[in-house]
Amino acid sequence: MGEKVGFIGLGIMGAAMARNLLKAGFELGVWNRTAAKAEALGQEGATVAESPAALAAASDVVVICVSDTPDVEEVLLGAGGAAEGLRPGSLVVDCSTISPSQTRAFAVRLAEQGVSMLDAPVSGGSEGAARGTLSIMVGGEADQVERAMPILEAMGKSIIHVGPSGAGQMVKLVNQILVVNSMMAVGEAFLFAQAGGLDLEKTLQAVEGGAAGSWTLTNRGPQIIHRDWRPGFMIDLQEKDLRLILQAADEMGIPLPASALIFQLYRSLQTLGYGREGNHALIKALEHLSGVETGHADGE
Ligand code: NAP
């Protein structure tokens, strides 16, 4: 049978991705820092491990999906981390969105113990994770990408090997520049429509099929209209990705004026206590600036 897979990080994305691995028939082990989040997958057939090290010792391929760069470092290289259990010849596939330069450093560190690493960040939101239709941008050696392909195909639909180690994370940041600028455009458009007294539902219907249509508009527009701020992708993580974008741009010495502005707006939303709301709540920053409230909560 196929390779044994261990999955670290059962958050919004990781739990759904791990579930798709189970459905595809992989023998699956799981570990999550907050143990309660592993229970459901345990009942569905996954083996729940005691630590990342124990999980890695029982796996051929370890998939990681945690929040930020220091978190990947902790579950991989910290005390009781996966590196303590990884055998030579095993593979780490990091699906978190983290620093490209740190990713390269982690891959070099693992290579010292004969372990390969791919960066395989994902896009497509919680919906894409649940449906197994994520876009996955992969950096690393071609033979390891081929090896990981059955695993990646169980979680995603578009899997593109974009270059060597770190390139997957760089492309993911390209993706995030597109996402945040699109979110900003949607926010300004809805604020303008609201201030102009337009019917937001009809406005959305009228524009989403034309040149202005986008994934952001179709998926998050209705949520904005209903003031439904439940996260597909949390503001805290969006702020993190913008920070990674601006750090990488700084390393390259290029200006990104629009992304820098949007970073400040997400920062202000965190300060106001909205960090765990969805990234479409960006419009709340514009509402604070304008005094205009958009849409209507359900029941109103
Ligand atoms: P989430 O729901 O907040 O889950 C985060 C996961 O990481 C949880 O399992 C959490 O464990 C774990 N974690 C965080 N810090 C840790 C640490 N120091 N040690 C051990 N475990 C740690 O976030 P998510 O939305 O699933 O996002 C996960 C990754 O996918 C992020 O890099 C994000 O940028 C990326 N991503 C998310 C989306 C999306 O739409 N949500 C889309 C594309 C990419 P606990 O349960 O113990 O907190």
Short mmCIF file of C-alpha atoms and ligand atoms in Angstrom, two decimals:
data_model
loop_
_atom_site.label_atom_id
_atom_site.label_comp_id
_atom_site.label_asym_id
_atom_site.label_seq_id
_atom_site.Cartn_x
_atom_site.Cartn_y
_atom_site.Cartn_z
CA MET A 1 0.00 0.00 0.00
CA GLY A 2 1.02 3.66 -0.21
CA GLU A 3 3.24 5.53 2.17
CA LYS A 4 2.24 6.11 5.78
CA VAL A 5 1.36 9.74 6.30
CA GLY A 6 1.59 11.73 9.53
CA PHE A 7 -0.28 15.04 9.76
CA ILE A 8 0.69 17.85 12.15
CA GLY A 9 -1.74 20.74 12.70
CA LEU A 10 -5.49 20.11 12.63
CA GLY A 11 -6.77 23.68 12.36
CA ILE A 12 -9.34 24.97 9.87
CA MET A 13 -7.20 23.80 6.96
CA GLY A 14 -5.30 20.87 8.42
CA ALA A 15 -8.32 18.97 9.77
CA ALA A 16 -10.06 19.09 6.39
CA MET A 17 -6.90 18.18 4.48
CA ALA A 18 -6.19 15.25 6.83
CA ARG A 19 -9.78 14.05 6.41
CA ASN A 20 -9.30 13.96 2.63
CA LEU A 21 -6.18 11.83 3.08
CA LEU A 22 -8.23 9.37 5.14
CA LYS A 23 -10.96 9.33 2.49
CA ALA A 24 -8.34 8.64 -0.19
CA GLY A 25 -7.31 5.52 1.76
CA PHE A 26 -4.00 6.63 3.29
CA GLU A 27 -2.90 5.08 6.55
CA LEU A 28 -2.89 8.26 8.61
CA GLY A 29 -1.42 9.39 11.92
CA VAL A 30 -2.26 12.81 13.34
CA TRP A 31 -0.99 15.16 16.03
CA ASN A 32 -2.35 18.50 17.19
CA ARG A 33 -1.09 20.76 19.99
CA THR A 34 -4.62 21.07 21.38
CA ALA A 35 -5.34 17.36 21.68
CA ALA A 36 -9.16 17.70 21.61
CA LYS A 37 -9.01 18.75 17.93
CA ALA A 38 -7.54 15.34 17.03
CA GLU A 39 -10.42 13.35 18.55
CA ALA A 40 -12.80 13.51 15.59
CA LEU A 41 -10.16 12.26 13.16
CA GLY A 42 -9.24 9.54 15.66
CA GLN A 43 -12.84 8.34 15.55
CA GLU A 44 -12.76 8.41 11.76
CA GLY A 45 -9.79 6.04 11.59
CA ALA A 46 -6.62 8.07 12.11
CA THR A 47 -4.08 7.10 14.77
CA VAL A 48 -3.54 9.91 17.26
CA ALA A 49 0.15 10.35 18.18
CA GLU A 50 1.58 11.59 21.48
CA SER A 51 4.08 14.02 19.95
CA PRO A 52 5.39 15.19 16.56
CA ALA A 53 8.49 12.99 17.17
CA ALA A 54 6.35 9.88 17.77
CA LEU A 55 4.21 10.69 14.74
CA ALA A 56 7.29 11.13 12.53
CA ALA A 57 8.80 7.84 13.75
CA ALA A 58 5.67 6.03 12.55
CA SER A 59 5.42 7.85 9.19
CA ASP A 60 7.13 7.87 5.79
CA VAL A 61 5.82 11.32 4.91
CA VAL A 62 5.00 14.05 7.43
CA VAL A 63 2.63 16.81 6.34
CA ILE A 64 2.61 20.03 8.38
CA CYS A 65 -0.10 22.70 8.41
CA VAL A 66 0.46 25.11 11.33
CA SER A 67 0.27 28.89 11.56
CA ASP A 68 3.58 30.70 11.16
CA THR A 69 7.35 30.29 10.70
CA PRO A 70 8.22 29.86 14.42
CA ASP A 71 5.42 27.27 14.71
CA VAL A 72 6.84 25.14 11.89
CA GLU A 73 10.25 25.47 13.52
CA GLU A 74 8.80 24.28 16.84
CA VAL A 75 6.93 21.21 15.54
CA LEU A 76 9.83 20.29 13.27
CA LEU A 77 13.01 21.15 15.15
CA GLY A 78 11.89 21.91 18.74
CA ALA A 79 11.98 19.53 21.71
CA GLY A 80 9.88 16.46 20.84
CA GLY A 81 9.66 17.80 17.27
CA ALA A 82 9.29 15.71 14.13
CA ALA A 83 13.03 15.83 13.32
CA GLU A 84 13.69 13.65 16.41
CA GLY A 85 11.63 10.85 14.86
CA LEU A 86 12.27 11.26 11.13
CA ARG A 87 14.27 8.47 9.52
CA PRO A 88 16.68 9.01 6.60
CA GLY A 89 14.70 8.75 3.37
CA SER A 90 11.55 10.24 4.84
CA LEU A 91 9.88 13.36 3.50
CA VAL A 92 8.40 16.47 5.10
CA VAL A 93 5.72 18.37 3.18
CA ASP A 94 5.05 21.78 4.72
CA CYS A 95 1.65 23.15 3.70
CA SER A 96 1.79 26.13 6.08
CA THR A 97 2.42 29.60 4.65
CA ILE A 98 5.75 30.71 6.11
CA SER A 99 8.95 32.61 5.28
CA PRO A 100 10.59 31.47 2.01
CA SER A 101 14.12 32.12 3.33
CA GLN A 102 13.45 30.22 6.59
CA THR A 103 11.93 27.40 4.54
CA ARG A 104 15.21 27.01 2.66
CA ALA A 105 17.07 26.92 5.98
CA PHE A 106 14.74 24.19 7.36
CA ALA A 107 15.23 22.11 4.19
CA VAL A 108 19.03 22.38 4.52
CA ARG A 109 18.82 21.39 8.19
CA LEU A 110 16.68 18.30 7.41
CA ALA A 111 18.95 17.29 4.51
CA GLU A 112 21.74 16.90 7.10
CA GLN A 113 19.82 13.91 8.50
CA GLY A 114 18.92 12.53 5.06
CA VAL A 115 15.36 13.87 5.12
CA SER A 116 13.82 15.71 2.15
CA MET A 117 11.48 18.67 2.44
CA LEU A 118 8.97 20.24 0.09
CA ASP A 119 7.27 23.57 0.67
CA ALA A 120 3.69 23.08 -0.51
CA PRO A 121 1.57 26.03 0.65
CA VAL A 122 -2.03 25.98 -0.41
CA SER A 123 -4.71 28.34 -1.64
CA GLY A 124 -8.46 27.94 -1.91
CA GLY A 125 -9.67 28.70 1.59
CA SER A 126 -11.49 26.47 4.02
CA GLU A 127 -13.90 25.59 1.19
CA GLY A 128 -11.07 24.29 -1.00
CA ALA A 129 -9.61 22.31 1.91
CA ALA A 130 -12.97 20.66 2.64
CA ARG A 131 -13.66 19.80 -1.00
CA GLY A 132 -10.10 18.69 -1.79
CA THR A 133 -9.83 21.33 -4.50
CA LEU A 134 -6.91 23.37 -3.16
CA SER A 135 -4.32 24.94 -5.41
CA ILE A 136 -0.92 23.76 -4.18
CA MET A 137 2.32 25.49 -5.16
CA VAL A 138 5.29 23.23 -4.59
CA GLY A 139 8.97 23.99 -4.13
CA GLY A 140 11.68 21.33 -3.91
CA GLU A 141 13.33 18.47 -5.79
CA ALA A 142 11.36 16.99 -8.72
CA ASP A 143 11.69 13.36 -7.54
CA GLN A 144 10.24 14.24 -4.13
CA VAL A 145 7.40 16.19 -5.76
CA GLU A 146 6.59 13.08 -7.79
CA ARG A 147 6.72 11.00 -4.62
CA ALA A 148 4.34 13.38 -2.81
CA MET A 149 1.93 13.66 -5.74
CA PRO A 150 -0.65 11.05 -4.56
CA ILE A 151 -0.81 12.85 -1.20
CA LEU A 152 -1.07 16.29 -2.77
CA GLU A 153 -3.70 15.06 -5.23
CA ALA A 154 -5.86 13.85 -2.34
CA MET A 155 -5.91 17.39 -0.94
CA GLY A 156 -5.82 19.58 -4.03
CA LYS A 157 -6.84 19.93 -7.64
CA SER A 158 -4.14 22.15 -9.13
CA ILE A 159 -0.68 21.02 -8.09
CA ILE A 160 2.16 22.95 -9.70
CA HIS A 161 5.86 22.34 -9.11
CA VAL A 162 7.06 25.94 -9.33
CA GLY A 163 10.80 25.61 -8.58
CA PRO A 164 13.40 24.67 -5.97
CA SER A 165 13.06 24.84 -2.18
CA GLY A 166 11.35 28.09 -1.10
CA ALA A 167 9.76 28.75 -4.51
CA GLY A 168 6.41 27.36 -3.36
CA GLN A 169 6.34 29.88 -0.51
CA MET A 170 7.33 32.71 -2.87
CA VAL A 171 4.47 31.84 -5.25
CA LYS A 172 2.08 31.64 -2.29
CA LEU A 173 3.08 35.20 -1.37
CA VAL A 174 2.38 36.23 -4.98
CA ASN A 175 -1.04 34.64 -4.47
CA GLN A 176 -1.55 36.62 -1.27
CA ILE A 177 -0.65 39.93 -2.93
CA LEU A 178 -3.46 39.17 -5.40
CA VAL A 179 -5.87 38.12 -2.62
CA VAL A 180 -5.43 41.17 -0.37
CA ASN A 181 -5.60 43.66 -3.18
CA SER A 182 -8.76 41.95 -4.42
CA MET A 183 -10.22 42.06 -0.88
CA MET A 184 -9.44 45.76 -0.68
CA ALA A 185 -11.19 46.34 -4.01
CA VAL A 186 -14.25 44.40 -2.83
CA GLY A 187 -14.30 46.38 0.45
CA GLU A 188 -14.13 49.76 -1.29
CA ALA A 189 -16.73 48.70 -3.86
CA PHE A 190 -19.25 47.60 -1.20
CA LEU A 191 -18.65 50.71 0.93
CA PHE A 192 -19.26 52.87 -2.15
CA ALA A 193 -22.41 50.92 -3.03
CA GLN A 194 -23.73 51.22 0.52
CA ALA A 195 -23.01 54.95 0.74
CA GLY A 196 -24.81 55.37 -2.60
CA GLY A 197 -27.92 53.61 -1.27
CA LEU A 198 -27.68 50.68 -3.70
CA ASP A 199 -29.20 47.22 -3.16
CA LEU A 200 -26.03 45.25 -2.38
CA GLU A 201 -27.41 41.87 -3.48
CA LYS A 202 -28.47 43.21 -6.88
CA THR A 203 -25.20 45.10 -7.23
CA LEU A 204 -23.26 41.89 -6.57
CA GLN A 205 -25.38 39.95 -9.08
CA ALA A 206 -24.86 42.64 -11.68
CA VAL A 207 -21.07 42.80 -11.46
CA GLU A 208 -19.84 39.32 -10.52
CA GLY A 209 -20.27 37.78 -13.97
CA GLY A 210 -18.38 40.53 -15.79
CA ALA A 211 -14.79 41.72 -15.99
CA ALA A 212 -14.79 42.62 -12.29
CA GLY A 213 -15.73 39.11 -11.17
CA SER A 214 -13.39 37.25 -8.84
CA TRP A 215 -13.24 34.39 -6.34
CA THR A 216 -13.10 36.96 -3.55
CA LEU A 217 -16.20 38.78 -4.78
CA THR A 218 -18.28 35.62 -5.30
CA ASN A 219 -17.27 33.85 -2.08
CA ARG A 220 -16.84 36.72 0.37
CA GLY A 221 -19.24 39.31 -1.12
CA PRO A 222 -22.38 37.54 0.20
CA GLN A 223 -20.73 37.17 3.63
CA ILE A 224 -20.03 40.93 3.72
CA ILE A 225 -23.64 41.69 2.76
CA HIS A 226 -24.88 39.52 5.67
CA ARG A 227 -22.19 40.80 8.04
CA ASP A 228 -21.12 37.20 8.55
CA TRP A 229 -17.53 37.51 9.74
CA ARG A 230 -16.90 33.80 10.34
CA PRO A 231 -13.43 33.03 9.02
CA GLY A 232 -12.45 31.00 6.06
CA PHE A 233 -9.11 32.74 6.57
CA MET A 234 -8.51 34.68 9.78
CA ILE A 235 -7.31 38.29 9.95
CA ASP A 236 -4.45 37.20 12.23
CA LEU A 237 -3.18 34.91 9.46
CA GLN A 238 -3.77 37.52 6.76
CA GLU A 239 -1.69 40.02 8.72
CA LYS A 240 0.99 37.33 9.05
CA ASP A 241 1.06 36.73 5.29
CA LEU A 242 1.30 40.48 4.60
CA ARG A 243 4.20 40.65 7.03
CA LEU A 244 5.90 37.78 5.12
CA ILE A 245 5.24 39.60 1.81
CA LEU A 246 6.71 42.89 3.05
CA GLN A 247 9.72 41.12 4.61
CA ALA A 248 10.46 39.29 1.34
CA ALA A 249 9.95 42.52 -0.66
CA ASP A 250 12.33 44.27 1.72
CA GLU A 251 14.93 41.52 1.21
CA MET A 252 14.59 42.12 -2.56
CA GLY A 253 14.55 45.91 -2.18
CA ILE A 254 11.25 46.48 -4.01
CA PRO A 255 8.35 48.75 -2.96
CA LEU A 256 4.81 47.32 -2.66
CA PRO A 257 2.76 50.42 -1.82
CA ALA A 258 -0.74 48.92 -1.98
CA SER A 259 0.16 45.82 0.05
CA ALA A 260 1.90 48.04 2.64
CA LEU A 261 -1.28 50.09 3.07
CA ILE A 262 -3.47 46.99 3.38
CA PHE A 263 -1.04 45.58 5.97
CA GLN A 264 -1.65 48.69 8.12
CA LEU A 265 -5.42 48.27 7.82
CA TYR A 266 -5.26 44.62 8.91
CA ARG A 267 -2.98 45.68 11.78
CA SER A 268 -5.58 48.21 12.91
CA LEU A 269 -8.28 45.52 12.82
CA GLN A 270 -6.15 43.30 15.05
CA THR A 271 -5.73 46.23 17.44
CA LEU A 272 -9.51 46.66 17.49
CA GLY A 273 -9.90 42.99 18.48
CA TYR A 274 -11.03 41.49 15.15
CA GLY A 275 -8.03 39.18 14.68
CA ARG A 276 -10.06 35.96 14.68
CA GLU A 277 -12.65 37.20 12.19
CA GLY A 278 -12.45 36.42 8.47
CA ASN A 279 -10.17 38.45 6.21
CA HIS A 280 -13.23 39.89 4.41
CA ALA A 281 -13.79 41.94 7.60
CA LEU A 282 -11.18 44.25 6.03
CA ILE A 283 -14.21 46.35 5.12
CA LYS A 284 -14.59 47.16 8.83
CA ALA A 285 -11.41 49.25 8.62
CA LEU A 286 -13.01 51.26 5.81
CA GLU A 287 -16.22 51.52 7.85
CA HIS A 288 -14.23 52.99 10.75
CA LEU A 289 -12.70 55.55 8.39
CA SER A 290 -16.01 56.51 6.78
CA GLY A 291 -18.67 56.03 9.45
CA VAL A 292 -20.67 53.99 6.91
CA GLU A 293 -21.91 50.53 7.95
CA THR A 294 -22.31 48.06 5.11
CA GLY A 295 -24.87 45.28 4.66
CA HIS A 296 -27.17 43.88 7.33
CA ALA A 297 -26.82 41.19 9.96
CA ASP A 298 -29.22 38.26 9.37
CA GLY A 299 -32.60 38.82 10.96
CA GLU A 300 -32.46 42.58 10.40
P1 NAP B 1 -5.81 27.62 12.31
O1 NAP B 1 -7.20 27.15 12.13
O2 NAP B 1 -5.52 28.75 13.25
O3 NAP B 1 -4.91 26.37 12.72
C1 NAP B 1 -3.57 26.52 13.09
C2 NAP B 1 -3.00 25.19 13.47
O4 NAP B 1 -1.63 25.33 13.78
C3 NAP B 1 -3.69 24.57 14.70
O5 NAP B 1 -3.74 23.17 14.54
C4 NAP B 1 -2.72 24.98 15.81
O6 NAP B 1 -2.78 24.15 16.95
C5 NAP B 1 -1.40 24.80 15.09
N1 NAP B 1 -0.30 25.53 15.72
C6 NAP B 1 -0.08 26.86 15.68
N2 NAP B 1 1.03 27.17 16.35
C7 NAP B 1 1.54 26.01 16.81
C8 NAP B 1 2.69 25.67 17.56
N3 NAP B 1 3.57 26.60 17.96
N4 NAP B 1 2.90 24.37 17.85
C9 NAP B 1 2.03 23.42 17.44
N5 NAP B 1 0.92 23.67 16.72
C10 NAP B 1 0.69 24.95 16.41
O7 NAP B 1 -5.16 28.07 10.92
P2 NAP B 1 -5.48 27.53 9.42
O8 NAP B 1 -6.46 28.46 8.82
O9 NAP B 1 -5.73 26.08 9.44
O10 NAP B 1 -4.07 27.86 8.73
C11 NAP B 1 -2.94 26.97 8.82
C12 NAP B 1 -1.92 27.39 7.76
O11 NAP B 1 -2.52 27.32 6.46
C13 NAP B 1 -1.40 28.83 7.94
O12 NAP B 1 -0.04 28.92 7.61
C14 NAP B 1 -2.25 29.59 6.95
O13 NAP B 1 -1.61 30.79 6.53
C15 NAP B 1 -2.39 28.58 5.82
N6 NAP B 1 -3.57 28.76 4.95
C16 NAP B 1 -4.82 28.96 5.49
C17 NAP B 1 -5.90 29.16 4.62
C18 NAP B 1 -7.29 29.39 5.13
O14 NAP B 1 -8.16 29.79 4.33
N7 NAP B 1 -7.59 29.18 6.40
C19 NAP B 1 -5.72 29.15 3.25
C20 NAP B 1 -4.46 28.92 2.75
C21 NAP B 1 -3.38 28.74 3.61
P3 NAP B 1 -3.89 24.42 18.10
O15 NAP B 1 -5.13 23.73 17.64
O16 NAP B 1 -3.29 23.84 19.30
O17 NAP B 1 -4.06 25.92 18.20
#
